[in-house]
């Protein structure tokens, strides 16, 4: 039969007195409790460590923007975008006198209420990504458009925010 060790209360020692120092937990920044980061991400917020320093907040925001763009680009390369490409409202027509690619957007052919706007964004990314190694020109023609052709400003803002700076 094996012997089982039973600690004796008299054998206990105080570690703090042995090391002649105190152990303080929670005073170092590494040990600070953080809010639920996953919950913050789901709600679209930034963790407090990302917003404490403006430089870190900017880098975090840039990284998230780049990751979102790369996800959209992967989707654009994999999804069937023929529904939007067949409309003919967005295409490359050549280059300007400075050698910059010129992309044409014809508003009267863009039936804002009839097409999938998510696919329209993906098609724009699919078309622009290989062209925008440097400067480029986008021409928007708004002539002969009706109320069914006017995209909302919020959607245009969403497009602007989704595109990479390049």
Short mmCIF file of N, CA, C and O in Angstrom, two decimals, residues 57-71 164:
data_model
loop_
_atom_site.label_atom_id
_atom_site.label_comp_id
_atom_site.label_asym_id
_atom_site.label_seq_id
_atom_site.Cartn_x
_atom_site.Cartn_y
_atom_site.Cartn_z
N UNK A 57 -3.86 53.27 -32.58
CA UNK A 57 -5.23 53.26 -33.09
C UNK A 57 -5.24 53.41 -34.60
O UNK A 57 -5.98 52.73 -35.30
N UNK A 58 -4.39 54.28 -35.12
CA UNK A 58 -4.30 54.50 -36.57
C UNK A 58 -3.78 53.25 -37.27
O UNK A 58 -4.31 52.84 -38.31
N UNK A 59 -2.74 52.62 -36.70
CA UNK A 59 -2.19 51.41 -37.31
C UNK A 59 -3.21 50.29 -37.27
O UNK A 59 -3.35 49.53 -38.23
N UNK A 60 -3.96 50.16 -36.17
CA UNK A 60 -4.98 49.14 -36.05
C UNK A 60 -6.07 49.36 -37.08
O UNK A 60 -6.51 48.43 -37.75
N UNK A 61 -6.49 50.60 -37.23
CA UNK A 61 -7.53 50.93 -38.20
C UNK A 61 -7.06 50.64 -39.62
O UNK A 61 -7.80 50.08 -40.43
N UNK A 62 -5.82 51.02 -39.93
CA UNK A 62 -5.27 50.75 -41.26
C UNK A 62 -5.20 49.26 -41.54
O UNK A 62 -5.52 48.81 -42.65
N UNK A 63 -4.78 48.49 -40.54
CA UNK A 63 -4.68 47.05 -40.70
C UNK A 63 -6.06 46.43 -40.93
O UNK A 63 -6.23 45.59 -41.81
N UNK A 64 -7.05 46.87 -40.16
CA UNK A 64 -8.41 46.35 -40.34
C UNK A 64 -8.95 46.72 -41.71
O UNK A 64 -9.61 45.91 -42.36
N UNK A 65 -8.66 47.93 -42.18
CA UNK A 65 -9.11 48.36 -43.50
C UNK A 65 -8.48 47.50 -44.59
O UNK A 65 -9.15 47.06 -45.52
N UNK A 66 -7.19 47.27 -44.46
CA UNK A 66 -6.47 46.45 -45.45
C UNK A 66 -7.01 45.01 -45.45
O UNK A 66 -7.21 44.43 -46.52
N UNK A 67 -7.25 44.46 -44.27
CA UNK A 67 -7.79 43.10 -44.19
C UNK A 67 -9.18 43.02 -44.81
O UNK A 67 -9.50 42.06 -45.50
N UNK A 68 -10.00 44.03 -44.57
CA UNK A 68 -11.35 44.04 -45.17
C UNK A 68 -11.25 44.10 -46.68
O UNK A 68 -11.96 43.39 -47.39
N UNK A 69 -10.38 44.95 -47.20
CA UNK A 69 -10.20 45.06 -48.65
C UNK A 69 -9.74 43.73 -49.24
O UNK A 69 -10.24 43.30 -50.27
N UNK A 70 -8.78 43.09 -48.58
CA UNK A 70 -8.28 41.81 -49.09
C UNK A 70 -9.37 40.73 -49.09
O UNK A 70 -9.43 39.91 -50.00
N UNK A 71 -10.24 40.74 -48.07
CA UNK A 71 -11.38 39.80 -48.06
C UNK A 71 -12.32 40.08 -49.23
O UNK A 71 -12.76 39.16 -49.92
N UNK A 164 -9.10 50.44 -51.29
CA UNK A 164 -7.74 50.70 -50.81
C UNK A 164 -7.30 52.07 -51.30
O UNK A 164 -7.71 52.51 -52.38
#
